[in-house]
Structure formats: structure tokens, C-alpha cells
Amino acid sequence: MNDRNTPFEGFDRLFETVMRSMSAMPAAGTEAGVRSGRLRMEQTDEGYVVVADLPGFEREDIDLRFGDGVLTVEADSETETGGVTRSRRVTEGIRVPGDVDVADVEASYRNGVIEITVPVTDGGDESHHIPIR
């Protein structure tokens, strides 16, 4: 039997830890909500609330769209420091069940967190740009 450590033992331990952590998380669609990448959606009496952490972005860097039943959050930022340009881009989408009242969708952005209120109605589903307060 070989008592030497292999270079992969640390990776094996890390993998086992991650798998244990993931199995302890609630499944999508449970009372804890639905998650898609950075987006987290919770059901309310009026529809849904979608929340995402977008630290380091300005309100003007974020674009929200709703179309074909999908809420899409895009954030694009470019900064220059000492002649070096740094770009960041985030694009996430989450399917919203039901008929969304796109005219009443509201969004706010504070302290790097965007919160989008998505009311559900009996109306149709058309593409719509969502302003951020």
C-alpha cells in the first residue's frame, strides 16, 4: 500500500465538500424560490420578485428586458485605470411563469442589488423595456 499523497487528494476533498454543500441546498421550485445564475425569483401574492446582486455596476450600466416569458438582466461596465481598460459583462435570464403585466413591472437598484417586481395578469406577453429607478 502506498502512503504517499497524490496531487489530486486536495481536489478530491474540495469536490466532496462542494457536493455535500450542494445536496444540502433546497431544490429549485421549492419554498426557497427559483434560482437562475445570479437571479433569484420568489413568488408573491401579486406575482414575482426577482433579485440579483450586481456589485460594481452603475444603474446606467444595467438593461432589463422582458419578452417571450423571459426576464433578462444585462449589465455592461468598462473602466479605465492607469491606461488599462477593464470590462465586465453579465447577462442572465429567468423564465417567469404566467402572463406578466409588462406595463406594471418595476425595478429598483440600490447598493449593488437590483430588485424587480413582476406582476402577473390575464393579459398577453409582449417584449417591453423596463426602466430602473
C-alpha positions as semicolon CSV with decimal commas, in nm:
position;residue;x (nm);y (nm);z (nm)
1;M;0,000;0,000;0,000
2;N;0,130;0,345;-0,093
3;D;0,117;0,610;0,183
4;R;0,226;0,898;-0,044
5;N;-0,014;1,184;-0,115
6;T;-0,121;1,230;-0,473
7;P;-0,153;1,579;-0,623
8;F;-0,529;1,519;-0,662
9;E;-0,618;1,448;-0,298
10;G;-0,687;1,816;-0,228
11;F;-0,914;1,836;-0,532
12;D;-1,098;1,523;-0,422
13;R;-1,163;1,671;-0,077
14;L;-1,278;2,001;-0,230
15;F;-1,510;1,818;-0,471
16;E;-1,663;1,614;-0,187
17;T;-1,718;1,931;0,019
18;V;-1,887;2,111;-0,271
19;M;-2,110;1,813;-0,346
20;R;-2,218;1,789;0,020
21;S;-2,296;2,164;0,023
22;M;-2,500;2,141;-0,297
23;S;-2,703;1,846;-0,174
24;A;-2,796;2,046;0,136
25;M;-2,936;2,334;-0,074
26;P;-3,312;2,346;-0,143
27;A;-3,413;2,232;-0,490
28;A;-3,533;2,486;-0,747
29;G;-3,904;2,544;-0,724
30;T;-3,927;2,480;-0,351
31;E;-4,044;2,737;-0,099
32;A;-3,694;2,887;-0,101
33;G;-3,758;3,015;-0,455
34;V;-3,618;2,959;-0,801
35;R;-3,261;3,047;-0,895
36;S;-3,103;3,103;-1,236
37;G;-2,740;3,212;-1,219
38;R;-2,735;3,542;-1,031
39;L;-3,115;3,579;-1,043
40;R;-3,339;3,461;-0,759
41;M;-3,718;3,461;-0,801
42;E;-3,973;3,445;-0,520
43;Q;-4,349;3,420;-0,569
44;T;-4,570;3,686;-0,407
45;D;-4,948;3,738;-0,389
46;E;-4,933;3,971;-0,691
47;G;-4,675;3,781;-0,900
48;Y;-4,299;3,754;-0,850
49;V;-3,999;3,941;-0,715
50;V;-3,665;3,884;-0,887
51;V;-3,345;3,985;-0,706
52;A;-2,984;3,986;-0,831
53;D;-2,652;4,100;-0,685
54;L;-2,471;4,324;-0,935
55;P;-2,194;4,489;-0,732
56;G;-1,974;4,741;-0,910
57;F;-2,227;4,836;-1,176
58;E;-2,395;5,175;-1,205
59;R;-2,769;5,199;-1,273
60;E;-2,692;5,323;-1,625
61;D;-2,487;5,006;-1,693
62;I;-2,791;4,779;-1,647
63;D;-3,053;4,693;-1,910
64;L;-3,371;4,499;-1,827
65;R;-3,599;4,338;-2,084
66;F;-3,899;4,110;-2,074
67;G;-4,005;3,909;-2,377
68;D;-4,131;3,561;-2,462
69;G;-4,182;3,486;-2,093
70;V;-3,818;3,556;-2,001
71;L;-3,687;3,840;-1,784
72;T;-3,334;3,929;-1,900
73;V;-3,082;4,133;-1,700
74;E;-2,776;4,263;-1,884
75;A;-2,504;4,470;-1,721
76;D;-2,204;4,606;-1,907
77;S;-1,931;4,818;-1,748
78;E;-1,597;4,947;-1,870
79;T;-1,346;5,130;-1,651
80;E;-1,002;5,266;-1,727
81;T;-0,731;5,288;-1,462
82;G;-0,375;5,382;-1,541
83;G;-0,422;5,323;-1,912
84;V;-0,564;4,974;-1,856
85;T;-0,925;4,916;-1,961
86;R;-1,127;4,663;-1,765
87;S;-1,459;4,533;-1,897
88;R;-1,729;4,341;-1,713
89;R;-2,043;4,193;-1,867
90;V;-2,325;3,996;-1,707
91;T;-2,622;3,850;-1,894
92;E;-2,878;3,641;-1,707
93;G;-3,233;3,538;-1,787
94;I;-3,509;3,368;-1,593
95;R;-3,842;3,233;-1,720
96;V;-4,138;3,390;-1,542
97;P;-4,445;3,163;-1,529
98;G;-4,788;3,305;-1,609
99;D;-4,896;3,613;-1,802
100;V;-4,691;3,914;-1,693
101;D;-4,841;4,264;-1,683
102;V;-4,538;4,422;-1,853
103;A;-4,668;4,779;-1,810
104;D;-4,654;4,739;-1,431
105;V;-4,312;4,572;-1,398
106;E;-4,094;4,788;-1,171
107;A;-3,724;4,775;-1,087
108;S;-3,503;4,945;-0,831
109;Y;-3,125;4,932;-0,784
110;R;-2,959;5,012;-0,451
111;N;-2,622;4,915;-0,304
112;G;-2,539;4,674;-0,587
113;V;-2,869;4,483;-0,564
114;I;-3,142;4,501;-0,828
115;E;-3,497;4,412;-0,728
116;I;-3,761;4,363;-0,997
117;T;-4,132;4,336;-0,916
118;V;-4,314;4,130;-1,182
119;P;-4,695;4,134;-1,150
120;V;-4,893;3,854;-1,316
121;T;-5,220;3,924;-1,501
122;D;-5,455;3,772;-1,753
123;G;-5,312;3,984;-2,040
124;G;-5,072;3,897;-2,321
125;D;-4,693;3,870;-2,323
126;E;-4,511;4,130;-2,533
127;S;-4,150;4,249;-2,527
128;H;-4,106;4,554;-2,308
129;H;-3,813;4,765;-2,185
130;I;-3,813;4,818;-1,805
131;P;-3,677;5,145;-1,660
132;I;-3,474;5,128;-1,337
133;R;-3,542;5,376;-1,055
